[in-house]
mmCIF file of C-alpha atoms and ligand atoms in Angstrom:
data_model
loop_
_atom_site.group_PDB
_atom_site.id
_atom_site.type_symbol
_atom_site.label_atom_id
_atom_site.label_comp_id
_atom_site.label_asym_id
_atom_site.label_seq_id
_atom_site.Cartn_x
_atom_site.Cartn_y
_atom_site.Cartn_z
ATOM 1 C CA UNK A 29 244.783 70.963 166.918
ATOM 2 C CA UNK A 30 243.339 72.959 163.908
ATOM 3 C CA UNK A 31 239.715 71.978 163.255
ATOM 4 C CA UNK A 32 237.870 71.343 159.810
ATOM 5 C CA UNK A 33 235.102 72.727 159.460
ATOM 6 C CA UNK A 34 231.903 70.175 158.678
ATOM 7 C CA UNK A 35 229.032 71.134 155.904
ATOM 8 C CA UNK A 36 227.103 72.221 159.598
ATOM 9 C CA UNK A 37 229.406 74.523 160.740
ATOM 10 C CA UNK A 38 229.858 72.030 163.023
ATOM 11 C CA UNK A 39 233.854 71.704 163.924
ATOM 12 C CA UNK A 40 235.893 68.646 164.033
ATOM 13 C CA UNK A 41 239.363 67.938 165.178
ATOM 14 C CA UNK A 42 241.278 67.634 162.032
ATOM 15 C CA UNK A 43 243.051 64.422 163.668
ATOM 16 C CA UNK A 44 240.885 61.288 165.599
ATOM 17 C CA UNK A 45 241.952 58.636 167.657
ATOM 18 C CA UNK A 46 240.893 55.709 165.745
ATOM 19 C CA UNK A 47 239.892 52.365 168.027
ATOM 20 C CA UNK A 48 239.107 49.794 165.664
ATOM 21 C CA UNK A 49 241.021 46.519 166.791
ATOM 22 C CA UNK A 50 241.521 48.172 170.028
ATOM 23 C CA UNK A 51 240.397 44.944 172.661
ATOM 24 C CA UNK A 52 237.700 45.925 174.976
ATOM 25 C CA UNK A 53 238.422 46.355 178.351
ATOM 26 C CA UNK A 54 241.652 48.050 180.444
ATOM 27 C CA UNK A 55 243.241 48.261 177.138
ATOM 28 C CA UNK A 56 240.954 50.125 175.341
ATOM 29 C CA UNK A 57 240.643 52.176 178.589
ATOM 30 C CA UNK A 58 244.012 52.965 179.191
ATOM 31 C CA UNK A 59 244.412 53.739 175.224
ATOM 32 C CA UNK A 60 241.173 56.837 175.022
ATOM 33 C CA UNK A 61 242.667 58.016 178.788
ATOM 34 C CA UNK A 62 246.399 58.397 177.065
ATOM 35 C CA UNK A 63 245.203 59.762 173.952
ATOM 36 C CA UNK A 64 243.208 62.721 175.853
ATOM 37 C CA UNK A 65 245.822 63.525 177.968
ATOM 38 C CA UNK A 66 248.169 63.546 174.913
ATOM 39 C CA UNK A 67 245.785 66.650 173.462
ATOM 40 C CA UNK A 68 243.422 64.475 170.942
ATOM 41 C CA UNK A 69 239.975 65.776 171.406
ATOM 42 C CA UNK A 70 238.638 63.412 168.607
ATOM 43 C CA UNK A 71 237.611 60.041 169.704
ATOM 44 C CA UNK A 72 236.154 57.160 166.818
ATOM 45 C CA UNK A 73 234.738 54.276 167.879
ATOM 46 C CA UNK A 74 231.521 51.500 166.279
ATOM 47 C CA UNK A 75 229.121 49.289 167.683
ATOM 48 C CA UNK A 76 230.996 46.790 165.835
ATOM 49 C CA UNK A 77 234.270 47.554 167.692
ATOM 50 C CA UNK A 78 232.676 46.319 170.641
ATOM 51 C CA UNK A 79 234.751 48.356 172.937
ATOM 52 C CA UNK A 80 232.223 51.205 173.363
ATOM 53 C CA UNK A 81 231.510 50.763 176.780
ATOM 54 C CA UNK A 82 235.513 50.803 177.574
ATOM 55 C CA UNK A 83 235.959 53.916 175.438
ATOM 56 C CA UNK A 84 233.358 55.453 177.433
ATOM 57 C CA UNK A 85 235.196 54.555 180.907
ATOM 58 C CA UNK A 86 238.488 56.209 179.413
ATOM 59 C CA UNK A 87 236.573 59.660 178.446
ATOM 60 C CA UNK A 88 234.581 59.617 181.795
ATOM 61 C CA UNK A 89 238.218 58.722 183.718
ATOM 62 C CA UNK A 90 240.225 61.384 181.686
ATOM 63 C CA UNK A 91 238.509 64.386 183.083
ATOM 64 C CA UNK A 92 238.121 66.084 179.824
ATOM 65 C CA UNK A 93 234.990 67.655 180.014
ATOM 66 C CA UNK A 94 232.581 66.128 177.330
ATOM 67 C CA UNK A 95 232.297 69.128 175.880
ATOM 68 C CA UNK A 96 235.411 69.496 174.707
ATOM 69 C CA UNK A 97 235.517 65.951 172.785
ATOM 70 C CA UNK A 98 234.355 65.151 169.215
ATOM 71 C CA UNK A 99 232.840 61.529 169.444
ATOM 72 C CA UNK A 100 232.084 59.497 166.246
ATOM 73 C CA UNK A 101 230.051 55.883 166.592
ATOM 74 C CA UNK A 102 229.191 54.151 163.918
ATOM 75 C CA UNK A 103 225.218 51.677 163.174
ATOM 76 C CA UNK A 104 226.374 48.381 162.226
ATOM 77 C CA UNK A 105 224.673 46.740 159.130
ATOM 78 C CA UNK A 106 222.874 44.084 161.147
ATOM 79 C CA UNK A 107 220.654 47.459 162.286
ATOM 80 C CA UNK A 108 219.962 49.060 159.261
ATOM 81 C CA UNK A 109 216.421 50.861 159.029
ATOM 82 C CA UNK A 110 214.616 53.422 160.643
ATOM 83 C CA UNK A 111 213.417 51.682 163.959
ATOM 84 C CA UNK A 112 216.556 49.642 164.244
ATOM 85 C CA UNK A 113 219.014 52.353 163.314
ATOM 86 C CA UNK A 114 217.062 54.400 166.372
ATOM 87 C CA UNK A 115 217.283 51.324 169.041
ATOM 88 C CA UNK A 116 220.998 51.286 167.950
ATOM 89 C CA UNK A 117 221.843 54.688 168.948
ATOM 90 C CA UNK A 118 220.059 54.801 172.000
ATOM 91 C CA UNK A 119 222.195 51.606 172.824
ATOM 92 C CA UNK A 120 225.843 53.410 172.054
ATOM 93 C CA UNK A 121 224.602 56.426 173.802
ATOM 94 C CA UNK A 122 223.922 54.132 177.006
ATOM 95 C CA UNK A 123 227.450 52.163 176.575
ATOM 96 C CA UNK A 124 229.421 55.125 175.923
ATOM 97 C CA UNK A 125 227.558 56.856 179.087
ATOM 98 C CA UNK A 126 226.881 59.761 176.917
ATOM 99 C CA UNK A 127 223.403 61.912 175.932
ATOM 100 C CA UNK A 128 224.490 62.838 172.576
ATOM 101 C CA UNK A 129 227.108 62.169 169.623
ATOM 102 C CA UNK A 130 228.831 64.537 167.830
ATOM 103 C CA UNK A 131 228.785 62.427 164.715
ATOM 104 C CA UNK A 132 227.030 59.104 163.855
ATOM 105 C CA UNK A 133 228.154 57.208 160.667
ATOM 106 C CA UNK A 134 225.934 54.710 158.573
ATOM 107 C CA UNK A 135 229.301 51.948 158.945
ATOM 108 C CA UNK A 136 228.607 50.311 155.237
ATOM 109 C CA UNK A 137 225.907 50.986 152.829
ATOM 110 C CA UNK A 138 223.818 48.016 152.003
ATOM 111 C CA UNK A 139 224.448 47.039 148.158
ATOM 112 C CA UNK A 140 222.784 45.484 145.389
ATOM 113 C CA UNK A 141 225.288 42.365 145.741
ATOM 114 C CA UNK A 142 222.952 41.455 149.117
ATOM 115 C CA UNK A 143 219.624 43.626 148.884
ATOM 116 C CA UNK A 144 217.422 44.067 145.796
ATOM 117 C CA UNK A 145 216.314 46.750 147.867
ATOM 118 C CA UNK A 146 219.109 48.456 149.146
ATOM 119 C CA UNK A 147 218.456 51.961 147.798
ATOM 120 C CA UNK A 148 215.238 51.868 150.263
ATOM 121 C CA UNK A 149 217.501 50.453 152.873
ATOM 122 C CA UNK A 150 219.839 53.192 153.131
ATOM 123 C CA UNK A 151 217.454 56.214 153.144
ATOM 124 C CA UNK A 152 215.171 54.760 155.812
ATOM 125 C CA UNK A 153 218.559 54.369 157.769
ATOM 126 C CA UNK A 154 219.619 57.647 156.962
ATOM 127 C CA UNK A 155 215.870 59.092 158.008
ATOM 128 C CA UNK A 156 216.353 57.531 161.255
ATOM 129 C CA UNK A 157 220.061 59.560 161.310
ATOM 130 C CA UNK A 158 218.146 62.687 160.633
ATOM 131 C CA UNK A 159 215.739 62.373 162.472
ATOM 132 C CA UNK A 160 218.155 62.112 165.644
ATOM 133 C CA UNK A 161 219.886 65.082 164.206
ATOM 134 C CA UNK A 162 216.451 67.110 164.536
ATOM 135 C CA UNK A 163 216.317 65.837 167.982
ATOM 136 C CA UNK A 164 219.688 67.146 168.816
ATOM 137 C CA UNK A 165 221.138 64.050 169.678
ATOM 138 C CA UNK A 166 223.837 64.062 167.058
ATOM 139 C CA UNK A 167 225.807 66.899 166.311
ATOM 140 C CA UNK A 168 226.294 66.115 162.803
ATOM 141 C CA UNK A 169 225.320 62.376 160.491
ATOM 142 C CA UNK A 170 227.315 61.204 157.721
ATOM 143 C CA UNK A 171 228.908 57.753 156.103
ATOM 144 C CA UNK A 172 231.354 55.288 155.915
ATOM 145 C CA UNK A 173 232.322 53.223 153.304
ATOM 146 C CA UNK A 174 230.153 54.784 150.654
ATOM 147 C CA UNK A 175 231.419 55.362 147.194
ATOM 148 C CA UNK A 176 229.252 57.759 144.780
ATOM 149 C CA UNK A 177 226.435 55.750 143.137
ATOM 150 C CA UNK A 178 225.684 54.720 147.023
ATOM 151 C CA UNK A 179 225.841 58.471 147.723
ATOM 152 C CA UNK A 180 223.940 59.499 144.656
ATOM 153 C CA UNK A 181 221.272 57.080 145.908
ATOM 154 C CA UNK A 182 221.136 58.449 149.221
ATOM 155 C CA UNK A 183 220.917 62.202 148.601
ATOM 156 C CA UNK A 184 218.273 61.818 145.915
ATOM 157 C CA UNK A 185 215.753 61.646 148.791
ATOM 158 C CA UNK A 186 217.792 62.705 151.618
ATOM 159 C CA UNK A 187 216.670 66.663 153.523
ATOM 160 C CA UNK A 188 220.573 66.571 155.065
ATOM 161 C CA UNK A 189 223.238 65.857 152.952
ATOM 162 C CA UNK A 190 226.030 63.749 154.636
ATOM 163 C CA UNK A 191 228.790 65.517 156.739
ATOM 164 C CA UNK A 192 231.281 62.797 156.690
ATOM 165 C CA UNK A 193 232.211 59.864 154.783
ATOM 166 C CA UNK A 194 234.743 57.863 156.216
ATOM 167 C CA UNK A 195 236.862 55.589 154.259
ATOM 168 C CA UNK A 196 239.893 53.357 153.530
ATOM 169 C CA UNK A 197 243.024 55.842 152.708
ATOM 170 C CA UNK A 198 246.351 55.331 152.669
ATOM 171 C CA UNK A 199 249.091 55.429 149.969
ATOM 172 C CA UNK A 200 248.123 53.283 147.445
ATOM 173 C CA UNK A 201 244.782 53.406 148.338
ATOM 174 C CA UNK A 202 243.363 56.682 147.635
ATOM 175 C CA UNK A 203 239.691 55.680 146.165
ATOM 176 C CA UNK A 204 239.899 59.110 143.954
ATOM 177 C CA UNK A 205 236.411 58.961 142.726
ATOM 178 C CA UNK A 206 235.176 59.226 145.913
ATOM 179 C CA UNK A 207 237.288 61.683 147.235
ATOM 180 C CA UNK A 208 236.501 63.904 143.946
ATOM 181 C CA UNK A 209 232.667 63.270 144.590
ATOM 182 C CA UNK A 210 232.395 64.170 148.155
ATOM 183 C CA UNK A 211 235.265 66.900 147.944
ATOM 184 C CA UNK A 212 233.005 68.822 145.448
ATOM 185 C CA UNK A 213 229.893 68.178 147.771
ATOM 186 C CA UNK A 214 231.356 69.586 150.772
ATOM 187 C CA UNK A 215 231.599 66.248 152.385
ATOM 188 C CA UNK A 216 234.271 66.028 154.822
ATOM 189 C CA UNK A 217 236.737 62.653 153.855
ATOM 190 C CA UNK A 218 237.948 60.935 156.676
ATOM 191 C CA UNK A 219 240.426 57.970 156.564
ATOM 192 C CA UNK A 220 240.084 54.427 158.204
ATOM 193 C CA UNK A 221 243.652 52.980 158.193
ATOM 194 C CA UNK A 222 245.525 55.591 157.370
ATOM 195 C CA UNK A 223 248.703 53.388 158.231
ATOM 196 C CA UNK A 224 247.048 50.783 156.357
ATOM 197 C CA UNK A 225 247.052 48.816 159.684
ATOM 198 C CA UNK A 226 250.144 49.352 159.851
ATOM 199 C CA UNK A 227 251.401 47.559 156.269
ATOM 200 C CA UNK A 228 252.475 51.563 154.951
ATOM 201 C CA UNK A 229 255.455 51.345 157.894
ATOM 202 C CA UNK A 230 257.709 48.933 156.316
ATOM 203 C CA UNK A 231 257.173 50.420 152.671
ATOM 204 C CA UNK A 232 260.630 51.518 151.236
ATOM 205 C CA UNK A 233 259.477 54.378 149.576
ATOM 206 C CA UNK A 234 257.674 55.438 152.366
ATOM 207 C CA UNK A 235 260.642 54.966 154.665
ATOM 208 C CA UNK A 236 263.000 57.225 152.571
ATOM 209 C CA UNK A 237 260.402 59.917 152.247
ATOM 210 C CA UNK A 238 259.636 59.786 155.726
ATOM 211 C CA UNK A 239 263.645 59.901 156.487
ATOM 212 C CA UNK A 240 264.137 63.605 154.754
ATOM 213 C CA UNK A 241 261.848 64.657 157.211
ATOM 214 C CA UNK A 242 263.062 63.396 160.305
ATOM 215 C CA UNK A 243 259.636 61.423 160.805
ATOM 216 C CA UNK A 244 258.576 58.017 161.039
ATOM 217 C CA UNK A 245 256.632 56.674 158.299
ATOM 218 C CA UNK A 246 253.054 56.951 160.292
ATOM 219 C CA UNK A 247 253.583 60.177 160.882
ATOM 220 C CA UNK A 248 254.013 60.803 157.006
ATOM 221 C CA UNK A 249 250.664 59.338 156.007
ATOM 222 C CA UNK A 250 249.295 61.070 158.368
ATOM 223 C CA UNK A 251 250.845 64.275 157.224
ATOM 224 C CA UNK A 252 250.040 63.098 153.910
ATOM 225 C CA UNK A 253 246.093 63.092 154.640
ATOM 226 C CA UNK A 254 246.122 66.358 155.941
ATOM 227 C CA UNK A 255 247.903 67.976 153.166
ATOM 228 C CA UNK A 256 244.753 66.271 150.764
ATOM 229 C CA UNK A 257 242.639 67.629 153.528
ATOM 230 C CA UNK A 258 241.499 63.828 154.428
ATOM 231 C CA UNK A 259 241.083 63.629 158.262
ATOM 232 C CA UNK A 260 243.279 60.501 159.266
ATOM 233 C CA UNK A 261 242.402 58.240 162.025
ATOM 234 C CA UNK A 262 245.204 56.613 163.165
ATOM 235 C CA UNK A 263 245.149 53.641 165.540
ATOM 236 C CA UNK A 264 246.961 52.780 168.168
ATOM 237 C CA UNK A 265 247.211 51.464 172.001
ATOM 238 C CA UNK A 266 251.072 51.970 172.477
ATOM 239 C CA UNK A 267 251.694 55.220 174.575
ATOM 240 C CA UNK A 268 254.722 56.250 172.506
ATOM 241 C CA UNK A 269 252.924 55.735 169.317
ATOM 242 C CA UNK A 270 249.648 57.734 170.132
ATOM 243 C CA UNK A 271 251.773 60.762 171.237
ATOM 244 C CA UNK A 272 253.877 60.089 168.182
ATOM 245 C CA UNK A 273 251.027 60.330 165.781
ATOM 246 C CA UNK A 274 249.760 64.003 166.900
ATOM 247 C CA UNK A 275 252.949 65.345 166.337
ATOM 248 C CA UNK A 276 252.474 66.101 163.090
ATOM 249 C CA UNK A 277 252.044 70.081 162.935
ATOM 250 C CA UNK A 278 255.743 70.684 162.530
ATOM 251 C CA UNK A 279 256.679 69.883 158.860
ATOM 252 C CA UNK A 280 255.488 69.820 154.972
ATOM 253 C CA UNK A 281 255.592 67.377 152.573
ATOM 254 C CA UNK A 282 256.946 68.926 149.461
ATOM 255 C CA UNK A 283 254.953 69.038 146.349
ATOM 256 C CA UNK A 284 257.263 66.727 144.515
ATOM 257 C CA UNK A 285 257.150 63.933 147.678
ATOM 258 C CA UNK A 286 253.424 64.200 148.146
ATOM 259 C CA UNK A 287 253.260 63.239 143.959
ATOM 260 C CA UNK A 288 255.739 61.021 144.972
ATOM 261 C CA UNK A 289 253.254 58.971 147.287
ATOM 262 C CA UNK A 290 250.087 59.621 145.447
ATOM 263 C CA UNK A 291 251.622 58.022 142.424
ATOM 264 C CA UNK A 292 252.401 54.564 144.510
ATOM 265 C CA UNK A 293 250.359 51.527 143.533
ATOM 266 C CA UNK A 294 248.407 49.604 145.625
ATOM 267 C CA UNK A 295 250.549 47.879 148.443
ATOM 268 C CA UNK A 296 248.030 46.102 150.692
ATOM 269 C CA UNK A 297 245.193 47.163 152.286
ATOM 270 C CA UNK A 298 241.977 45.371 153.523
ATOM 271 C CA UNK A 299 240.735 44.244 150.260
ATOM 272 C CA UNK A 300 237.092 44.736 151.499
ATOM 273 C CA UNK A 301 234.804 46.486 148.741
ATOM 274 C CA UNK A 302 231.907 48.067 149.848
ATOM 275 C CA UNK A 303 229.659 45.681 147.317
ATOM 276 C CA UNK A 304 231.018 42.557 147.870
ATOM 277 C CA UNK A 305 231.311 42.555 151.520
ATOM 278 C CA UNK A 306 229.620 39.917 152.801
ATOM 279 C CA UNK A 307 229.131 40.727 156.184
HETATM 280 P P1 A2P B 6 249.503 49.325 168.134
HETATM 281 O O1 A2P B 6 248.100 49.847 168.289
HETATM 282 O O2 A2P B 6 250.026 47.660 168.626
HETATM 283 O O3 A2P B 6 250.609 50.704 168.761
HETATM 284 P P2 A2P B 6 245.818 52.143 161.039
HETATM 285 O O4 A2P B 6 245.184 53.092 161.928
HETATM 286 O O5 A2P B 6 245.773 52.156 160.027
HETATM 287 O O6 A2P B 6 244.778 51.058 161.630
HETATM 288 O O7 A2P B 6 247.087 51.308 161.812
HETATM 289 C C1 A2P B 6 247.088 50.703 163.057
HETATM 290 C C2 A2P B 6 248.555 49.547 163.647
HETATM 291 O O8 A2P B 6 249.670 50.505 163.136
HETATM 292 C C3 A2P B 6 248.176 48.996 164.329
HETATM 293 O O9 A2P B 6 248.554 47.687 164.546
HETATM 294 C C4 A2P B 6 249.386 50.060 165.649
HETATM 295 O O10 A2P B 6 250.159 49.488 166.663
HETATM 296 C C5 A2P B 6 250.269 50.694 164.715
HETATM 297 N N1 A2P B 6 250.774 51.792 164.547
HETATM 298 C C6 A2P B 6 250.388 52.749 164.728
HETATM 299 N N2 A2P B 6 250.970 54.006 165.365
HETATM 300 C C7 A2P B 6 252.005 53.219 165.201
HETATM 301 C C8 A2P B 6 253.334 53.986 164.881
HETATM 302 N N3 A2P B 6 253.429 55.743 165.358
HETATM 303 N N4 A2P B 6 254.690 53.106 165.188
HETATM 304 C C9 A2P B 6 254.515 52.416 164.229
HETATM 305 N N5 A2P B 6 253.096 51.177 164.598
HETATM 306 C C10 A2P B 6 252.063 52.336 165.007
#
């Protein structure tokens, strides 16, 4: 599988395996094992998904060496700040059964709607991430769900520029300002819910375009991300779909079809806005 190169030179496989909403226990163990057997080498999880122990077991049982797997997790909103973030990292590493992470992200920015001192909170969290990075416990550090104003405030005092911003990204929800901001600064965009958490799959426009290529809508959405230099993280617990979602390197979406998908209006998404969340 092709890699993207992060702004610190670290290589990251261009499709990752998402585990949001994957139930803890055997389901997550089997899904991760299945993904690794199919050739995924990039697994994305988070403390708040509640499945890190099972994801770690899936990795261990797969037989794929740790060094061949790109593993991401995220610090949850209740653990923001310098000391808490350091502790949260230790727990995540312990739960996953690993001694380093390839990528660690701030899951959501602290925002003005919840905190007067939101900038300080994000900076303190980031200082802990920088510390872990310098200590070699994380190969790259980044953020998730940050908009340009959150990034501006963070970067103003940062020693390390984030390598990644993981955002909700699928047809009808392209977050163009955030993507342009990050791409201009070498911050890799990752797409959570590249299938709109499944909502895209029944969209008539996408169904029509996908059928031209003899591909599924899921494959079309994943390929569309890649052609925008965005890194998709499709989630599935179904073996046939896990495999299908990697079969995206044998076709190219034409410029005209890319433009048609880009022009799609909002047709459903999580509805979560980083400045309005209440969790
Ligand atoms: P399941 O996990 O039951 O297989 P997203 O990655 O945007 O969050 O979307 C995940 C949702 O899409 C899940 O409900 C998942 O179902 C479903 N899904 C993932 N891949 C496919 C696929 N290739 N075909 C149909 N549904 C899929």
